Short mmCIF file of C-alpha atoms and ligand atoms in Angstrom, two decimals:
data_model
loop_
_atom_site.label_atom_id
_atom_site.label_comp_id
_atom_site.label_asym_id
_atom_site.label_seq_id
_atom_site.Cartn_x
_atom_site.Cartn_y
_atom_site.Cartn_z
CA MET O 1 148.26 195.99 45.90
CA ASN O 2 149.26 198.04 42.94
CA ARG O 3 145.96 197.78 41.16
CA ARG O 4 144.38 201.11 40.66
CA ALA O 5 141.15 201.85 42.38
CA ASN O 6 138.36 202.98 40.12
CA PRO O 7 137.44 206.57 41.06
CA MET O 8 133.95 205.92 39.73
CA ALA O 9 133.41 203.23 42.36
CA VAL O 10 132.51 205.93 44.85
CA LYS O 11 129.50 208.17 44.56
CA ALA O 12 130.46 211.82 44.45
CA ALA O 13 127.49 212.89 46.56
CA LEU O 14 128.11 210.41 49.40
CA THR O 15 130.54 210.46 52.29
CA TYR O 16 132.53 207.43 53.34
CA GLU O 17 134.24 206.25 56.45
CA ILE O 18 137.71 204.83 55.92
CA ALA O 19 136.50 201.24 56.18
CA GLU O 20 133.64 201.87 53.78
CA ALA O 21 135.85 203.55 51.24
CA ALA O 22 138.27 200.65 51.50
CA VAL O 23 135.57 198.11 50.71
CA VAL O 24 134.07 200.07 47.83
CA LEU O 25 137.46 200.71 46.27
CA GLY O 26 138.83 197.23 46.91
CA LYS O 27 141.69 198.56 49.02
CA SER O 28 142.78 198.02 52.60
CA PRO O 29 141.93 200.60 55.25
CA ALA O 30 145.68 201.12 55.62
CA THR O 31 145.83 202.19 52.00
CA ILE O 32 143.06 204.71 52.53
CA ARG O 33 144.89 206.07 55.59
CA ASN O 34 148.01 206.41 53.45
CA TRP O 35 146.04 208.39 50.92
CA ILE O 36 144.89 210.68 53.72
CA LYS O 37 148.51 211.20 54.78
CA ASP O 38 149.26 211.80 51.13
CA GLY O 39 146.69 214.57 50.91
CA LEU O 40 143.25 213.03 50.49
CA PRO O 41 141.10 215.56 52.34
CA VAL O 42 138.89 214.36 55.19
CA MET O 43 136.15 216.14 57.02
CA ALA O 44 138.39 216.49 60.03
CA SER O 45 135.87 217.99 62.39
CA ARG O 46 134.33 214.58 62.91
CA LYS O 47 135.53 211.16 63.93
CA PRO O 48 135.39 208.62 62.49
CA TYR O 49 136.83 210.47 59.57
CA LEU O 50 134.45 210.98 56.72
CA ILE O 51 135.69 211.42 53.23
CA SER O 52 133.48 212.78 50.51
CA GLY O 53 133.14 210.70 47.39
CA ALA O 54 133.91 213.79 45.35
CA ALA O 55 137.18 214.24 47.25
CA ILE O 56 138.12 210.61 46.69
CA ARG O 57 137.43 210.92 42.99
CA SER O 58 139.46 214.03 42.52
CA TYR O 59 142.27 212.69 44.72
CA LEU O 60 142.50 209.46 42.73
CA ARG O 61 142.32 211.18 39.38
CA ASP O 62 145.02 213.56 40.49
CA LYS O 63 147.15 210.76 41.89
CA TYR O 64 146.94 208.61 38.78
CA GLN O 65 147.47 211.58 36.56
CA ARG O 66 150.58 212.36 38.54
CA SER O 67 151.89 208.84 38.40
CA LYS O 68 151.54 208.66 34.66
CA SER O 69 152.33 212.29 34.05
CA PRO O 70 154.85 212.13 31.29
CA LEU O 71 158.09 213.74 32.25
CA GLU O 72 159.79 215.91 29.73
CA HIS O 73 162.78 214.15 28.24
CA ASP O 74 165.11 216.35 30.27
CA GLU O 75 163.32 215.95 33.60
CA LEU O 76 163.48 213.69 36.61
CA PHE O 77 160.64 213.30 39.05
CA CYS O 78 161.29 215.22 42.25
CA LEU O 79 159.60 213.57 45.22
CA SER O 80 159.68 216.79 47.15
CA CYS O 81 158.23 219.02 44.44
CA ARG O 82 156.05 216.15 43.24
CA ALA O 83 156.74 217.27 39.75
CA GLY O 84 159.11 216.87 36.89
CA ARG O 85 162.26 218.92 37.42
CA LYS O 86 165.53 219.29 35.65
CA PRO O 87 168.50 217.90 37.55
CA LYS O 88 171.07 220.39 38.74
CA ASP O 89 173.72 220.94 36.07
CA MET O 90 171.91 218.20 34.12
CA VAL O 91 174.04 215.69 36.01
CA VAL O 92 172.51 212.35 36.88
CA GLU O 93 173.86 209.12 38.23
CA ALA O 94 172.83 205.84 36.68
CA PHE O 95 172.08 202.82 38.81
CA ALA O 96 171.15 199.45 37.43
CA ASN O 97 167.64 198.78 38.63
CA THR O 98 166.43 195.65 36.91
CA PRO O 99 168.04 193.83 33.98
CA LYS O 100 165.99 196.03 31.69
CA THR O 101 165.81 199.32 33.51
CA THR O 102 168.12 201.89 34.97
CA ARG O 103 167.36 204.44 37.63
CA LEU O 104 168.67 207.90 36.92
CA MET O 105 169.14 210.01 40.01
CA GLY O 106 169.97 213.64 40.30
CA VAL O 107 169.45 216.68 42.45
CA CYS O 108 166.34 218.77 41.84
CA GLU O 109 167.49 222.14 40.52
CA ARG O 110 164.53 223.78 42.21
CA CYS O 111 164.61 222.43 45.75
CA GLY O 112 167.77 220.37 46.01
CA ALA O 113 165.96 217.18 46.93
CA CYS O 114 166.61 213.85 45.33
CA ALA O 115 164.94 213.41 41.97
CA SER O 116 164.90 210.28 39.89
CA ARG O 117 163.33 208.50 37.00
CA MET O 118 163.32 205.00 35.69
CA VAL O 119 164.34 204.53 32.11
CA SER O 120 164.48 201.44 30.03
CA ASN O 121 167.99 200.50 29.03
CA SER O 122 167.05 200.68 25.39
CA LYS O 123 166.51 204.43 25.81
CA LEU O 124 169.62 205.07 27.85
CA GLN O 125 171.61 206.22 24.85
CA ALA O 126 169.05 208.89 24.11
CA PHE O 127 169.13 210.08 27.71
CA ALA O 128 172.90 210.17 27.60
CA ARG O 129 172.58 212.97 25.05
CA THR O 130 170.31 214.93 27.37
CA PHE O 131 171.94 214.32 30.72
CA ARG O 132 175.52 214.10 31.83
CA ILE O 133 175.34 210.57 33.12
CA LYS O 134 177.83 209.60 35.77
CA ALA O 135 178.24 205.96 36.54
CA GLY O 136 176.62 205.24 39.85
CA GLY O 137 176.18 201.51 40.08
CA ASN O 138 177.05 200.60 36.56
CA SER O 139 177.18 202.18 33.18
CA ASP O 140 178.35 200.84 29.91
CA ALA O 141 177.34 203.93 28.01
ZN1 ZN V 1 162.30 219.51 43.89
#
């Protein structure tokens, strides 16, 4: 279910019920409800919830922009800030994620929440110059 919905599948001038939006976008109604929890605005004065096509478009564009938003080389993604943040003291812990990737985890210097990013092992050396990497799960750096 990781395929991206096409924002252009909805018409900006129309409004959609959750089930309708799900069909048009090729997603499950549960996914649409998750988007609503995640911030997709609904016309809350009415039930069933209606969502404007324009709102869906801007939500999806924003969401996909966010998910591909390139982090600066010295940033982790803070789930709480929903933005790239530097880790406190530039300290991160490295955890083996897959054979080819490592998850770097640190503490958001702004809000103190957990921040992380996935890096490919081939780039780990470069990140080791930016961050103070502590071995979490494994590290052969
Ligand atoms: Zn934060």
